[in-house]
Coordinates of C-alpha atoms and ligand atoms in Angstrom, one line a residue:
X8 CA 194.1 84.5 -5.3
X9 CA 191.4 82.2 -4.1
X10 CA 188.3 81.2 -5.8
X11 CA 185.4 81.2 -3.7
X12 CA 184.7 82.0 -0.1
X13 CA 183.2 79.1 1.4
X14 CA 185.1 77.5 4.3
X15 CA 188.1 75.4 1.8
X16 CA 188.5 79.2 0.5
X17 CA 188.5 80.8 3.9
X18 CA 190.7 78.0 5.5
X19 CA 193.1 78.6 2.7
X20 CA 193.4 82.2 2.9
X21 CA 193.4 82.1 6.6
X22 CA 196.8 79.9 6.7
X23 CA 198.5 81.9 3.5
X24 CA 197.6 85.5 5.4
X25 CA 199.3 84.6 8.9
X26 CA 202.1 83.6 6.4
X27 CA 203.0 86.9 4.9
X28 CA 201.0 86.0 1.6
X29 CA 199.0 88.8 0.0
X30 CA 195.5 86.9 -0.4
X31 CA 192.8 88.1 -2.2
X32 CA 189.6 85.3 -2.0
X33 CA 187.1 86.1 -4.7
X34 CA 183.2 85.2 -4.0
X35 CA 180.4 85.0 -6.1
X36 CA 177.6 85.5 -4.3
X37 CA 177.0 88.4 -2.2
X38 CA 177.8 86.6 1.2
X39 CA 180.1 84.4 2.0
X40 CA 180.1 81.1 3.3
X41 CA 178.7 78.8 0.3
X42 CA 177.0 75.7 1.8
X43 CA 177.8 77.3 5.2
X44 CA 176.3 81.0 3.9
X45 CA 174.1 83.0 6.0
X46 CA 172.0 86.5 5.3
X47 CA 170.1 88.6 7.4
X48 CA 166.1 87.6 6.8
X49 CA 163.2 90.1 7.9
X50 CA 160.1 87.8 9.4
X51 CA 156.6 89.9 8.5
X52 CA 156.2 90.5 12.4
X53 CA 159.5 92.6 11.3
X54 CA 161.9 90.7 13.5
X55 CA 165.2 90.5 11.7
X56 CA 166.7 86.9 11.8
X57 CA 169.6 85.3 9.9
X58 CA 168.8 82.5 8.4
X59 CA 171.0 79.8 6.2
X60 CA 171.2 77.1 4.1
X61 CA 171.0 74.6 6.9
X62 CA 171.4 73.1 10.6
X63 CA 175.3 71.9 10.7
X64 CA 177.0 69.8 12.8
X65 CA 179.9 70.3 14.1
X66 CA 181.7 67.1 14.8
X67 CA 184.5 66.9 17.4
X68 CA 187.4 65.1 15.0
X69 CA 186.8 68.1 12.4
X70 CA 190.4 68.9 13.8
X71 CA 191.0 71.4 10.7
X72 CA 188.0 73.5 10.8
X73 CA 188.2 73.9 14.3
X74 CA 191.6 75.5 14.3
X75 CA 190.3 77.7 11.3
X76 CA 187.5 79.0 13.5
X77 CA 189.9 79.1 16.9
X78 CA 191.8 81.9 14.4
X79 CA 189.3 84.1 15.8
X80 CA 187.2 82.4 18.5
X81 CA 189.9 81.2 20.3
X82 CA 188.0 79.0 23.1
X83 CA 185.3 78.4 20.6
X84 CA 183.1 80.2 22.7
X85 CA 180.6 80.3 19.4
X86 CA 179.8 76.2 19.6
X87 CA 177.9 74.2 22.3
X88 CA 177.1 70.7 22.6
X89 CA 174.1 69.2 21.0
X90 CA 173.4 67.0 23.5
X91 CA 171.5 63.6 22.6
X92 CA 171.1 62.9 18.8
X93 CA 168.4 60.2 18.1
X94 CA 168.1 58.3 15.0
X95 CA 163.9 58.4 14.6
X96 CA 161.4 56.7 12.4
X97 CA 158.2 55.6 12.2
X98 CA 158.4 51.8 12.5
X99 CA 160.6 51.7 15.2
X100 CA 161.7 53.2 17.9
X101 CA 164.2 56.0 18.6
X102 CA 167.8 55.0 19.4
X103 CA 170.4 57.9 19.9
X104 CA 173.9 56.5 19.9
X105 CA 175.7 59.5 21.3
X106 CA 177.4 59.1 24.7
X107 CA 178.7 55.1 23.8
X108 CA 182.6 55.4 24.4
X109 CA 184.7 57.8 22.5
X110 CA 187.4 54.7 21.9
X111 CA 187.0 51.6 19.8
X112 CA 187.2 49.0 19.9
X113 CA 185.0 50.1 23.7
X114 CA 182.7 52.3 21.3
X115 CA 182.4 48.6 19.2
X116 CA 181.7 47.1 22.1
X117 CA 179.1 49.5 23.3
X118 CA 177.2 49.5 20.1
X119 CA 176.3 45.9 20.1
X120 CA 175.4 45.9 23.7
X121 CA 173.2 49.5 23.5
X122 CA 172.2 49.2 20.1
X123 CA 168.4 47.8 20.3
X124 CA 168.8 47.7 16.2
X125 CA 171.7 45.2 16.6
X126 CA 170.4 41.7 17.8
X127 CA 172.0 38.2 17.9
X128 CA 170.9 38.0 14.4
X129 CA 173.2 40.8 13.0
X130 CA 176.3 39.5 14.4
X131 CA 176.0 35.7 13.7
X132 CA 174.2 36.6 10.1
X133 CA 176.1 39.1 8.4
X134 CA 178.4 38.6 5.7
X135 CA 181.9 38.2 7.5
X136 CA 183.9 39.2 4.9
X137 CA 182.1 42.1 4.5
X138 CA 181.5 43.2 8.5
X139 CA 185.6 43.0 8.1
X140 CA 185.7 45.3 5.3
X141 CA 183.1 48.0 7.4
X142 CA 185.9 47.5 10.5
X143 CA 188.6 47.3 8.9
X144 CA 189.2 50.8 6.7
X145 CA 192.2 50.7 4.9
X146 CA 192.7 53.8 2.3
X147 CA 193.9 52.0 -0.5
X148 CA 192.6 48.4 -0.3
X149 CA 188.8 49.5 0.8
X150 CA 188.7 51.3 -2.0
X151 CA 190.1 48.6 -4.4
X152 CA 187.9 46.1 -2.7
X153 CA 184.8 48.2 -2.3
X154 CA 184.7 51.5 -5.2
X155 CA 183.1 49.4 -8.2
X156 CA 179.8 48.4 -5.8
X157 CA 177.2 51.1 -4.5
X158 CA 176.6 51.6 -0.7
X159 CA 173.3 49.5 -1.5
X160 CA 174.5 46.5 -2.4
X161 CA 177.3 46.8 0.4
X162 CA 174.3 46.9 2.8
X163 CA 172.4 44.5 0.8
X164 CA 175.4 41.6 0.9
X165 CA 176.0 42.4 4.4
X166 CA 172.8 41.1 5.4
X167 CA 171.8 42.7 8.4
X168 CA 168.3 43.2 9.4
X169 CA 166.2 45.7 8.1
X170 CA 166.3 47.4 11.1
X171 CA 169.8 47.7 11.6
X172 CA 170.1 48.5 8.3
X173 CA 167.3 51.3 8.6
X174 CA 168.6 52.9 11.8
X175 CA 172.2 52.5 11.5
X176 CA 173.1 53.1 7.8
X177 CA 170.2 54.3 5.6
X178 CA 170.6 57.3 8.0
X179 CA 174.4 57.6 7.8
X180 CA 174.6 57.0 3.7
X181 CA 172.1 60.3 2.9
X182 CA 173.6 62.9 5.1
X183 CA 176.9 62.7 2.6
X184 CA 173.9 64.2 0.3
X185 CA 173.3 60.9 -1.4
X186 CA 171.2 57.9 -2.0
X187 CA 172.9 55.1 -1.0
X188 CA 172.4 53.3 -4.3
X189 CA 174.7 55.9 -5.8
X190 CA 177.3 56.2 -3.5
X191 CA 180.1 53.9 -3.7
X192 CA 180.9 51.6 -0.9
X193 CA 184.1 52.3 -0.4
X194 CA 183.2 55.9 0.5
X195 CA 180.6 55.2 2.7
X196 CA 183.0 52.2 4.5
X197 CA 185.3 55.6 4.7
X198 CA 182.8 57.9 6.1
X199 CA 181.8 55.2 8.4
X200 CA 185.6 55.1 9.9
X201 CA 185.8 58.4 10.3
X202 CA 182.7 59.3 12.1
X203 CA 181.9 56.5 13.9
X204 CA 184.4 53.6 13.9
X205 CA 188.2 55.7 13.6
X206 CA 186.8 58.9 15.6
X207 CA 188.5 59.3 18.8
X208 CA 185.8 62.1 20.1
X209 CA 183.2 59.8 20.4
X210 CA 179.3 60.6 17.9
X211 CA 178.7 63.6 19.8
X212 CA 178.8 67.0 17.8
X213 CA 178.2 71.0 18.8
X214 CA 176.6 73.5 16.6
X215 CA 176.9 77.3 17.0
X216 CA 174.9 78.6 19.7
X217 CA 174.3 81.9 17.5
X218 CA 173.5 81.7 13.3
X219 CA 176.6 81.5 11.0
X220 CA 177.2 85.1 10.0
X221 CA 177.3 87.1 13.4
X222 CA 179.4 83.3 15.0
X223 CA 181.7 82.2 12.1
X224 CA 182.0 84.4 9.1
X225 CA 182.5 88.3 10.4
X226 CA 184.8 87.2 12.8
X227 CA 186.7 85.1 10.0
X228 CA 186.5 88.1 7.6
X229 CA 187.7 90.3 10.3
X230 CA 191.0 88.2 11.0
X231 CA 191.3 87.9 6.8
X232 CA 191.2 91.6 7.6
X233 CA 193.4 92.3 10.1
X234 CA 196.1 90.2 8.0
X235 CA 196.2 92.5 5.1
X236 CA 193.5 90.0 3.0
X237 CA 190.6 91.6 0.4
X238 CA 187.6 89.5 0.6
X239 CA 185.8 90.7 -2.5
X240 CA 182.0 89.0 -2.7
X241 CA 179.6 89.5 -5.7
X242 CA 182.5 88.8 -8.0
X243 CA 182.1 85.5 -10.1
X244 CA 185.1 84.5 -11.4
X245 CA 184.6 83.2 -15.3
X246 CA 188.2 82.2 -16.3
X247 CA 191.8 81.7 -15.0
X248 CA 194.0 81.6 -17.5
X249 CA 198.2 81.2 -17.8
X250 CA 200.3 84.2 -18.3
X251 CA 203.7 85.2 -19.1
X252 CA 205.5 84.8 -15.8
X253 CA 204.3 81.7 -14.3
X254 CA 201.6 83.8 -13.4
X255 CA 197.6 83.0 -13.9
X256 CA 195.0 85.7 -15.0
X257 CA 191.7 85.3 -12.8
X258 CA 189.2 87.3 -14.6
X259 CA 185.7 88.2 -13.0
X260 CA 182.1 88.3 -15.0
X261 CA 182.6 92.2 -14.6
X262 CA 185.3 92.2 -17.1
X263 CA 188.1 92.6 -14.0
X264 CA 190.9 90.8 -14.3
X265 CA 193.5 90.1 -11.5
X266 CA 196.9 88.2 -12.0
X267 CA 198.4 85.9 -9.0
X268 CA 201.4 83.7 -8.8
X269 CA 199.3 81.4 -7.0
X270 CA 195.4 80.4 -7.2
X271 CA 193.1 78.1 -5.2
X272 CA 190.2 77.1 -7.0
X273 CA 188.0 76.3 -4.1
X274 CA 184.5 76.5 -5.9
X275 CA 182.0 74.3 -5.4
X276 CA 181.9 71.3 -7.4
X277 CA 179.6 72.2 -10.3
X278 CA 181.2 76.2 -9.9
X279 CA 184.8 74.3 -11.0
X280 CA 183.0 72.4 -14.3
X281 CA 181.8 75.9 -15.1
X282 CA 184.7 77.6 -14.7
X283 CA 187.4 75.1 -16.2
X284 CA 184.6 75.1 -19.2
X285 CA 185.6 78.5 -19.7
X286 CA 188.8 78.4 -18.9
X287 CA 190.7 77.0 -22.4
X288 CA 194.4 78.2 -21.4
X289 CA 193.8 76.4 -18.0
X290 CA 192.4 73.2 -19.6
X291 CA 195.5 72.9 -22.3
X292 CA 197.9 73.7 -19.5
X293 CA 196.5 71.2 -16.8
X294 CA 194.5 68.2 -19.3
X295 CA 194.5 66.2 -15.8
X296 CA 192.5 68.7 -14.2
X297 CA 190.5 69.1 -16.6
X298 CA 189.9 65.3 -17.4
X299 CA 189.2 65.2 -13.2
X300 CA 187.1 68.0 -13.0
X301 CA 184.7 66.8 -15.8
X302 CA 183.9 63.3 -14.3
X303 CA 183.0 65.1 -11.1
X304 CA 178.8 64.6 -10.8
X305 CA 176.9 66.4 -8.6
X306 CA 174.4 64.8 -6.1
X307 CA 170.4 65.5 -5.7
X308 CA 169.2 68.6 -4.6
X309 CA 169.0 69.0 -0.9
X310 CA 165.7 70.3 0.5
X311 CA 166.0 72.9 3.6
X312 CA 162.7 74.8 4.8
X313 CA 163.0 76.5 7.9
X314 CA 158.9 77.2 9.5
X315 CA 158.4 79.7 12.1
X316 CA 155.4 77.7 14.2
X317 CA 152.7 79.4 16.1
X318 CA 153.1 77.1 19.1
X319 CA 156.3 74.7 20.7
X320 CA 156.8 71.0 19.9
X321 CA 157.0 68.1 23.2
X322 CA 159.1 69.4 25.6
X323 CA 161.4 65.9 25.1
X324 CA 162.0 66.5 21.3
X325 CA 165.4 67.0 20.5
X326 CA 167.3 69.8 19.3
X327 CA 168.7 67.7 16.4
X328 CA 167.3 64.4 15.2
X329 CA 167.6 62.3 12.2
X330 CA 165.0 61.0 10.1
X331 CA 165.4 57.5 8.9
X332 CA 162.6 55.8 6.6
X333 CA 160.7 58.1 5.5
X334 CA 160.9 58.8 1.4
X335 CA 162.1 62.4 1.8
X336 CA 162.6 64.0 5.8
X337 CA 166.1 63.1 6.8
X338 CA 166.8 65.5 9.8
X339 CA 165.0 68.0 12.1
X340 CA 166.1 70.7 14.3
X341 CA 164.2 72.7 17.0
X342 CA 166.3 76.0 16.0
X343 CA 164.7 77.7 19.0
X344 CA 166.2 75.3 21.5
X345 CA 169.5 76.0 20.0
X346 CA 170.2 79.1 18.8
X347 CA 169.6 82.7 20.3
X348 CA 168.1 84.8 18.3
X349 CA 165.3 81.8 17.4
X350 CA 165.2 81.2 21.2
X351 CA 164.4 85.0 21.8
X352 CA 161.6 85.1 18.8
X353 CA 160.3 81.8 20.4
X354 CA 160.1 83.2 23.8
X355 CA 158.5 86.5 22.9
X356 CA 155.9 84.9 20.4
X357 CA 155.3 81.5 22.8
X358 CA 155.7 79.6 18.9
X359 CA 158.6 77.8 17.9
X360 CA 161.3 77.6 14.7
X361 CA 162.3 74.2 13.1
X362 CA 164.1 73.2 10.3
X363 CA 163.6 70.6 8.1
X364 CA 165.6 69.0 6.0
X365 CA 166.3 66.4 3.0
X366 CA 169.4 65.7 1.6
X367 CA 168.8 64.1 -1.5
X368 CA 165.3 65.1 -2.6
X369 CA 163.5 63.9 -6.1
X370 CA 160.8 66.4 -5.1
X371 CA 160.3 69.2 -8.3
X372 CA 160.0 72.6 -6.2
X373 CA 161.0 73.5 -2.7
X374 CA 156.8 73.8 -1.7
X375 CA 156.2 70.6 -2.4
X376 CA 159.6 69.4 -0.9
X377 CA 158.1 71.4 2.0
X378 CA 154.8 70.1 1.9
X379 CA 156.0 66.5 1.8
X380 CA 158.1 67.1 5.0
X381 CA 155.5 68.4 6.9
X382 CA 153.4 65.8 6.4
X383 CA 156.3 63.4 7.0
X384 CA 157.1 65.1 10.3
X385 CA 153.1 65.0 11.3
X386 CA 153.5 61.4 11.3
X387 CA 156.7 61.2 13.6
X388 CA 155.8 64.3 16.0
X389 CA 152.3 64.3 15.7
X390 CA 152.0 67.7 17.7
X391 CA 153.2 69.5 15.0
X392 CA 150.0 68.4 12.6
X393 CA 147.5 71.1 13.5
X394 CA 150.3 73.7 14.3
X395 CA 150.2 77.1 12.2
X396 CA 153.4 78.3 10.3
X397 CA 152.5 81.9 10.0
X398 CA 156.3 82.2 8.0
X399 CA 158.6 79.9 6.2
X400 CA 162.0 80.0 3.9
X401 CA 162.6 76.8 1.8
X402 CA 164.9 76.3 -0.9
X403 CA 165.9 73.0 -2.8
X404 CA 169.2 73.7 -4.2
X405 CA 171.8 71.5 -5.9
X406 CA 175.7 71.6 -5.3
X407 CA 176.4 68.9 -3.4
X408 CA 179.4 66.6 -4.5
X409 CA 178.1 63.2 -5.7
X410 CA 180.6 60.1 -4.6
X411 CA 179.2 57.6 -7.0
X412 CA 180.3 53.7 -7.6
X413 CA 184.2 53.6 -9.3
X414 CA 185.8 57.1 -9.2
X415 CA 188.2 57.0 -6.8
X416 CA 191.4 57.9 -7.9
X417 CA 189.6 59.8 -10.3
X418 CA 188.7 62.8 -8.4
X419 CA 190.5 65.9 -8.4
X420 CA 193.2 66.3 -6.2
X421 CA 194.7 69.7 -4.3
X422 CA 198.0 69.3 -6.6
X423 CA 197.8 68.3 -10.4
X424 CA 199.5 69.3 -13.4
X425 CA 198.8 73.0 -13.6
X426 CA 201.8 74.9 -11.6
X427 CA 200.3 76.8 -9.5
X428 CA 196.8 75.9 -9.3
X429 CA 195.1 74.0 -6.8
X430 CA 192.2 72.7 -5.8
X431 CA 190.3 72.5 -2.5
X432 CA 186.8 71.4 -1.3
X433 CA 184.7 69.0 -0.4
X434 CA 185.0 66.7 -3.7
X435 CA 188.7 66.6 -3.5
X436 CA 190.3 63.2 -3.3
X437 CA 192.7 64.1 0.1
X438 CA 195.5 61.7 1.5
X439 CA 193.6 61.7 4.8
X440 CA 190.4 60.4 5.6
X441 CA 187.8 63.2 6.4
X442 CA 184.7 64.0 5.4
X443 CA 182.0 67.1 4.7
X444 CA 182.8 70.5 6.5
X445 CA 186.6 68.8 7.8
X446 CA 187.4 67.8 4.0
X447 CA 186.9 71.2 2.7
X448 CA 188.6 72.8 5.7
X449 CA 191.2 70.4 5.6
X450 CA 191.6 70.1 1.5
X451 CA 192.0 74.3 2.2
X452 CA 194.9 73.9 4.4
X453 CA 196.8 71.6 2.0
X454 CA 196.4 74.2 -0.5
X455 CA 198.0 76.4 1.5
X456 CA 200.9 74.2 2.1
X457 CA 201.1 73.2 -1.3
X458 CA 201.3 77.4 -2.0
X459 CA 204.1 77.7 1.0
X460 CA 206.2 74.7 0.2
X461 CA 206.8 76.7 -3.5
X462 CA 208.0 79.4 -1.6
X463 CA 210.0 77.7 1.0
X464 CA 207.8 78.1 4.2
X465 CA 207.3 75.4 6.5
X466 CA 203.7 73.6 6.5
X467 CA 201.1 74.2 8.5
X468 CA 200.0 70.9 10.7
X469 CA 197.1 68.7 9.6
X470 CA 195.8 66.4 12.4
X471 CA 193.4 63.4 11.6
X472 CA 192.0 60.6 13.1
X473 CA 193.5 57.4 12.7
X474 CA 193.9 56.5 9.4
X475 CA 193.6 52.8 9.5
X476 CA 190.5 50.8 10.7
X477 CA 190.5 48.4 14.3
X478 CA 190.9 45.2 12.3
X479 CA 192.6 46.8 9.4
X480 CA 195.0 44.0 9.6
X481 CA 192.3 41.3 9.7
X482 CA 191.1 41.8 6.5
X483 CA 194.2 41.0 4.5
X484 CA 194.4 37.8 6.2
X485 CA 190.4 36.6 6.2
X486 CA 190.0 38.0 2.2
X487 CA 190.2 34.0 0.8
X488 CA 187.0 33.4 2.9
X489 CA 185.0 36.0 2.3
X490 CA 181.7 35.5 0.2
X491 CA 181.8 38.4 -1.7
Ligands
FAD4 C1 171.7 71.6 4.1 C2 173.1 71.3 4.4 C3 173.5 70.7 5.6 C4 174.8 70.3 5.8 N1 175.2 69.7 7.0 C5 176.4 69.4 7.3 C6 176.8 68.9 8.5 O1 176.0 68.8 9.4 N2 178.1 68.7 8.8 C7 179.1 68.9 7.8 O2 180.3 68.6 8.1 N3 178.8 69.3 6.6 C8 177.5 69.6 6.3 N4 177.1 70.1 5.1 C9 178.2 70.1 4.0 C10 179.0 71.4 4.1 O3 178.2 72.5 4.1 C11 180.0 71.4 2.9 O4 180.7 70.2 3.0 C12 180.9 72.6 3.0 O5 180.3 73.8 3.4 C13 181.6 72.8 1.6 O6 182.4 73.9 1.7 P1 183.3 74.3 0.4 O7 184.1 75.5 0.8 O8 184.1 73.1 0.0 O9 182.3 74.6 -0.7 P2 181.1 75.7 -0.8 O10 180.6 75.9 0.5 O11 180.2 75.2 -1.9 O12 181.9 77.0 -1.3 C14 182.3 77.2 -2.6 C15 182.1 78.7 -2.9 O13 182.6 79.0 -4.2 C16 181.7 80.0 -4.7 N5 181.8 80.0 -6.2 C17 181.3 79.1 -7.1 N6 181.6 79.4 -8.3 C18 182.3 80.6 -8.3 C19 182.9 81.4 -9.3 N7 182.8 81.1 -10.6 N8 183.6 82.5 -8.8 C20 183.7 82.8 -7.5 N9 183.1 82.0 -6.5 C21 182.5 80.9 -6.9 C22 180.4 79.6 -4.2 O14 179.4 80.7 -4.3 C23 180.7 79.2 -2.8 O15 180.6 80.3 -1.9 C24 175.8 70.5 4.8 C25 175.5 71.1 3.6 C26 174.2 71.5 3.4 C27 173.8 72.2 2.1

């Protein structure tokens, strides 16, 4: 049994299906996907769209999720590349870091000499001991070293210029869905590894070249399918709970109740507080779990409006860019330069469709949230001021994971002290370094395994990126004289 059909559920099921396992994955809502959801939208000019909870990225170390989706795209005909990726704001100007060599230390190298944000300045006035730390990611001592501070202070100690600081790592710290003065350190020096520093691929990322629920989630619901799994949506899942057997009872909101040998709770983070709340035979049988689950904190709501313009934006503007400086914009996308059925509604109507987005929002209701984009955006692409949006969709929704200051090793982990039970998503404290969309897919998979090695199957194989930083060795030895 899994709980909750977002892409930990799915990547779950999909292993524990080609197995032999009899998988039923439960869903809330009435469409499945989560945070990666998509539902068919009718526009008033009667054009149906899909639309979603928001542009995703599709890094090339997500090594996981992409052999998930290969289940049933198997030349992953559904992504293309992205192309440039610029880092904008309003004070300075744009820098797009993709296409620097995939390699470090070359990609190191590369940075320094392309970066405009990175002078003389930066490398002869940052903290040492602290630039060490950022290059030199090592699981368990970066997070000994670097957990108890916030990503903030990190930035603030490391004393780089404001514009490196703005361009480079503002940027970075709030597409993890948080404000970098409430995200630890250590997690963002992790984050940083793994997308930039320990990625092999190289920044660049692909995106699916049609929206989410015709590209990735029939087809994935169609392989469950074709492997004897029920994918059941509309069912919220209110208590698991032990029973005679080694077994666990799952029962739904409806009354329903369903017993399994084996579950994967892969809920979103404030789904699992809700459900373990309910879930008294689960909490006395698993007090680590529970005692995990309820320090988890959820981040600031993320803003996403997508607008339906009435004319096209400069022909240079890129299909993806991120907003840096600005108090709530952090990304937009020209939807109709990327995906197909925007393209075609573009085409025929001569307007455009963008999405904008923030991911950690303090505005009080997605208009204003919207509003204040706009007028953000105005400032940056100032072609977009006098345009009409004859349509919009916005939401500002919570459900993020938060990664604050000193919980690490305090997260939940895929295996704890309910046999039987296991946990996957993006929240999950993993043995490998991964982050967003990969951590879910890659938490999922390790379920799995976990659910296999019980019965004596072999695992499947989980490939990361390197799992220790360039100078990971350095650090040990320079610690004594470092200033922090
Ligand atoms: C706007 C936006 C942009 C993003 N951009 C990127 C990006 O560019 N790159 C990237 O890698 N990641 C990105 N992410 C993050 C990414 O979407 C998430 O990391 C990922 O989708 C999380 O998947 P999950 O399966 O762990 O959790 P979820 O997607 O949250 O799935 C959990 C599921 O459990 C269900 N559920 C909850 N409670 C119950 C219950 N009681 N019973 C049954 N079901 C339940 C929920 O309905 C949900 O479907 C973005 C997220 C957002 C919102």
């Amino acid at each position: 049994m899994v709980v909750g059909g977002g892409i930990a559920g799915f990547s779950a099921a999909v292993v524990l299906a080609e197995r032999g396992v009899r998988v039923t994955v439960v869903e809330a809502e009435d469409t499945v996907g989560g945070r990666l959801g998509a539902w068919p939208h009718r526009l008033p000019d009667g054009t149906e769209q899909v639309v979603e909870h928001g542009f995703h990225a599709f890094f090339r170390q997500y090594y996981t999720w992409r052999a998930i989706l290969r289940r049933a795209d198997p030349s992953l005909a559904v992504l293309r590349p992205v192309g440039g990726y610029p880092v904008i704001a309003g004070r300075w100007p744009d820098e797009d870091l993709t296409g620097l060599p995939a390699a470090p230390p070359l990609s190191l190298l590369a940075l320094f000499a392309r970066s405009p944000s990175l002078g003389v300045r930066d490398l002869t006035g940052a903290n040492r001991g602290l630039a060490l730390e950022l290059l030199g990611y090592h699981p368990a001592r970066t997070a000994a070293a670097l957990d108890r501070i916030s990503a903030a202070e990190f930035l603030d100690r490391l004393s780089l210029s404001e514009r490196a600081r703005t361009m480079l790592f503002e940027a970075f710290a709030r597409s993890f869905f948080c404000d970098p003065r409430a995200m630890s350190a250590a997690e963002l020096v992790a984050m940083f590894h793994f997308y930039f520093l320990g990625n092999p691929e190289g920044l660049g990322f692909d995106a699916p070249r049609t929206d989410y629920l015709h590209g990735i989630w029939r087809p994935l619901i169609d392989y469950l399918g074709g492997r004897g799994a029920e994918v059941r949506t509309g069912g919220r899942v209110r208590a698991v709970e032990p029973v005679a057997g080694r077994r666990w009872r799952v029962v739904l909101d409806s009354g329903t109740a369903l017993t399994a040998r084996h579950v994967v709770l892969a809920l979103d983070p404030g789904g699992l507080r809700g459900l373990l709340a309910g879930s008294d035979g689960l909490r006395a049988a698993a007090p680590e779990l529970a005692r995990r689950v309820e320090a988890l904190r959820l981040a600031e709501p993320f803003a996403v409006s997508r607008l339906w313009l009435d004319r096209d934006v400069a022909p240079g503007r890129a299909v993806f860019s991120a907003v840096t400086g600005e108090d709530t914009l952090d990304s937009v996308t020209c939807y109709h330069r990327l995906e197909e059925p925007s393209a075609r509604w573009a085409a025929r109507t001569g307007g455009s469709v963008l999405e904008l987005h923030s991911y950690a929002c303090t505005e009080p209701d997605a208009e204003r949230a919207t509003a204040r984009m706009r007028a953000e955006l105005a400032r940056l692409w100032p072609e977009t001021r006098a345009a009409a949006v004859p349509h919009r969709v916005e939401r500002l929704r919570g459900g993020a994971p938060a990664f604050p200051p000193g919980q690490l090793g305090r997260r939940p982990r895929v295996c704890g002290d309910a046999v039987g039970v296991r946990v996957a998503g993006d929240f999950v404290e993993l043995p490998f370094c991964a982050g967003l969309m990969e951590r879910s897919a890659m938490s999922g998979v390790l379920a799995a395994n976990d659910v296999l090695a019980e019965e004596g199957a072999a695992a499947e194989p989980v490939d990361g990126v390197p799992q220790r930083g360039l100078l990971a060795g350095w650090t040990r030895l320079t610690r004594r004289s470092s200033r922090f």
